[in-house]
Amino acid sequence: SSGDYQGAINDYTKAIEIDPQNADAYINRGTAKDWLEDYQGAIDDFTKALEIDPQKLDAYNLRGNNKSYLEDYEGAIADYTKALEINPMDTMVYLNRGETKIDLEDYQGAIDDFTKAIELDPQYGYVYFTRGIAKVGLEDYQGAIDDYTKALEIPTYDGDDLHADTYHNRGNAKQLLNDLEGACRDWRK
């Protein structure tokens, strides 16, 4: 994308003036507002899209993300749950809801969502990483180590930052189990 989000907002606003019942135009404008960190404006657009078409899965998921950015975690979870009622096979929504449950320190609820996401897409390495974080919240350090290890074994789990964070977190979990040698190995990586 060119990054001209304000230009996109202007274009979608014109499209909405022409057809005020175009739910996709509201979703697209809301997405552009999200990129500009106008989270409340984005929520308003996603809400309008849902008034027009209450079956717009993306609008629930995106509105949930923006509610989460504004720390309305309960509202975000409600939107993710509604999205999953529409499509219970959406891996990304389970991931988003799980991450929000971590924000609420509902670690078991997060693990349940991440486990469902893994059932749907066992090669989505980032979900293992986030499930590891939730397991640390429950002091299941060995379970977290297992998840971090699995994330690192998945070929599509890419990105130096993700690998660095995974090794760092796995090292921390090993330290908590008094495996100082293993922890130091991970931290060096």
Short mmCIF file of C-alpha atoms in Angstrom, two decimals, residues 30-153:
data_model
loop_
_atom_site.label_atom_id
_atom_site.label_comp_id
_atom_site.label_asym_id
_atom_site.label_seq_id
_atom_site.Cartn_x
_atom_site.Cartn_y
_atom_site.Cartn_z
CA GLY A 30 -12.59 2.03 9.32
CA THR A 31 -9.48 0.05 8.42
CA ALA A 32 -7.80 3.20 7.11
CA LYS A 33 -8.74 5.02 10.32
CA ASP A 34 -7.24 2.13 12.28
CA TRP A 35 -3.94 2.62 10.42
CA LEU A 36 -4.03 6.29 11.43
CA GLU A 37 -4.70 5.20 15.04
CA ASP A 38 -8.15 6.79 15.03
CA TYR A 39 -9.48 3.79 16.91
CA GLN A 40 -12.80 5.33 17.97
CA GLY A 41 -13.44 6.52 14.41
CA ALA A 42 -12.69 3.01 13.18
CA ILE A 43 -15.07 1.50 15.75
CA ASP A 44 -17.80 3.90 14.62
CA ASP A 45 -17.33 2.82 10.99
CA PHE A 46 -17.31 -0.89 11.83
CA THR A 47 -20.45 -0.37 13.91
CA LYS A 48 -22.17 1.35 10.98
CA ALA A 49 -21.16 -1.53 8.67
CA LEU A 50 -22.72 -3.98 11.14
CA GLU A 51 -25.93 -1.94 11.27
CA ILE A 52 -26.12 -2.38 7.49
CA ASP A 53 -25.05 -6.04 7.46
CA PRO A 54 -24.91 -7.83 10.84
CA GLN A 55 -23.18 -10.84 9.24
CA LYS A 56 -19.96 -8.99 8.37
CA LEU A 57 -17.44 -11.18 10.17
CA ASP A 58 -14.52 -8.86 9.37
CA ALA A 59 -16.31 -5.90 10.94
CA TYR A 60 -16.69 -7.75 14.26
CA ASN A 61 -13.05 -8.87 14.23
CA LEU A 62 -11.72 -5.42 13.28
CA ARG A 63 -13.99 -3.65 15.76
CA GLY A 64 -12.77 -6.06 18.42
CA ASN A 65 -9.16 -5.18 17.60
CA ASN A 66 -9.87 -1.47 17.91
CA LYS A 67 -11.78 -1.93 21.17
CA SER A 68 -8.78 -3.84 22.48
CA TYR A 69 -6.46 -0.96 21.49
CA LEU A 70 -8.69 1.30 23.62
CA GLU A 71 -8.52 -1.26 26.46
CA ASP A 72 -12.22 -2.15 26.16
CA TYR A 73 -11.28 -5.82 26.54
CA GLU A 74 -14.77 -7.05 27.44
CA GLY A 75 -16.21 -5.28 24.39
CA ALA A 76 -13.48 -6.77 22.22
CA ILE A 77 -14.17 -10.28 23.49
CA ALA A 78 -17.90 -9.80 22.81
CA ASP A 79 -17.10 -8.83 19.20
CA TYR A 80 -14.72 -11.77 18.70
CA THR A 81 -17.31 -14.13 20.16
CA LYS A 82 -19.94 -12.78 17.75
CA ALA A 83 -17.51 -13.26 14.85
CA LEU A 84 -16.99 -16.88 15.92
CA GLU A 85 -20.76 -17.41 15.99
CA ILE A 86 -20.75 -16.42 12.31
CA ASN A 87 -17.66 -18.49 11.45
CA PRO A 88 -16.36 -20.87 14.14
CA MET A 89 -13.45 -21.85 11.88
CA ASP A 90 -11.63 -18.50 11.85
CA THR A 91 -8.15 -19.03 13.29
CA MET A 92 -7.34 -15.31 13.47
CA VAL A 93 -10.39 -14.52 15.58
CA TYR A 94 -9.46 -17.23 18.10
CA LEU A 95 -5.95 -15.75 18.21
CA ASN A 96 -7.26 -12.21 18.73
CA ARG A 97 -9.72 -13.29 21.43
CA GLY A 98 -7.00 -15.30 23.17
CA GLU A 99 -4.61 -12.35 23.19
CA THR A 100 -7.35 -10.17 24.67
CA LYS A 101 -8.02 -12.78 27.36
CA ILE A 102 -4.32 -12.55 28.30
CA ASP A 103 -4.86 -8.80 28.78
CA LEU A 104 -7.61 -9.75 31.27
CA GLU A 105 -5.34 -12.37 32.88
CA ASP A 106 -7.81 -15.10 31.84
CA TYR A 107 -4.93 -17.41 30.99
CA GLN A 108 -6.96 -20.62 30.82
CA GLY A 109 -9.50 -18.97 28.52
CA ALA A 110 -6.63 -17.75 26.35
CA ILE A 111 -5.10 -21.23 26.22
CA ASP A 112 -8.46 -22.68 25.18
CA ASP A 113 -8.71 -20.16 22.31
CA PHE A 114 -5.11 -20.73 21.20
CA THR A 115 -5.59 -24.50 21.33
CA LYS A 116 -8.65 -24.17 19.07
CA ALA A 117 -6.64 -21.98 16.68
CA ILE A 118 -3.90 -24.62 16.61
CA GLU A 119 -6.48 -27.33 15.87
CA LEU A 120 -7.63 -25.25 12.88
CA ASP A 121 -4.09 -24.39 11.69
CA PRO A 122 -1.32 -26.43 13.33
CA GLN A 123 1.34 -24.66 11.25
CA TYR A 124 0.58 -21.17 12.59
CA GLY A 125 3.67 -20.76 14.74
CA TYR A 126 2.71 -17.46 16.35
CA VAL A 127 -0.22 -19.16 18.11
CA TYR A 128 2.19 -21.50 19.90
CA PHE A 129 4.19 -18.43 20.99
CA THR A 130 1.12 -16.71 22.43
CA ARG A 131 -0.11 -19.92 24.07
CA GLY A 132 3.32 -20.14 25.70
CA ILE A 133 2.80 -16.68 27.19
CA ALA A 134 -0.56 -17.78 28.62
CA LYS A 135 1.00 -20.93 30.07
CA VAL A 136 3.61 -18.82 31.85
CA GLY A 137 0.68 -16.87 33.33
CA LEU A 138 -0.53 -20.16 34.82
CA GLU A 139 3.03 -21.02 35.92
CA ASP A 140 3.08 -24.00 33.51
CA TYR A 141 6.68 -23.31 32.58
CA GLN A 142 7.36 -26.69 30.95
CA GLY A 143 4.22 -26.33 28.85
CA ALA A 144 5.40 -22.87 27.80
CA ILE A 145 8.84 -24.23 26.87
CA ASP A 146 7.15 -26.93 24.78
CA ASP A 147 5.05 -24.31 22.95
CA TYR A 148 8.01 -21.99 22.33
CA THR A 149 10.00 -24.94 21.01
CA LYS A 150 7.14 -25.93 18.69
CA ALA A 151 6.89 -22.36 17.38
CA LEU A 152 10.59 -22.39 16.53
CA GLU A 153 10.24 -25.72 14.68
#
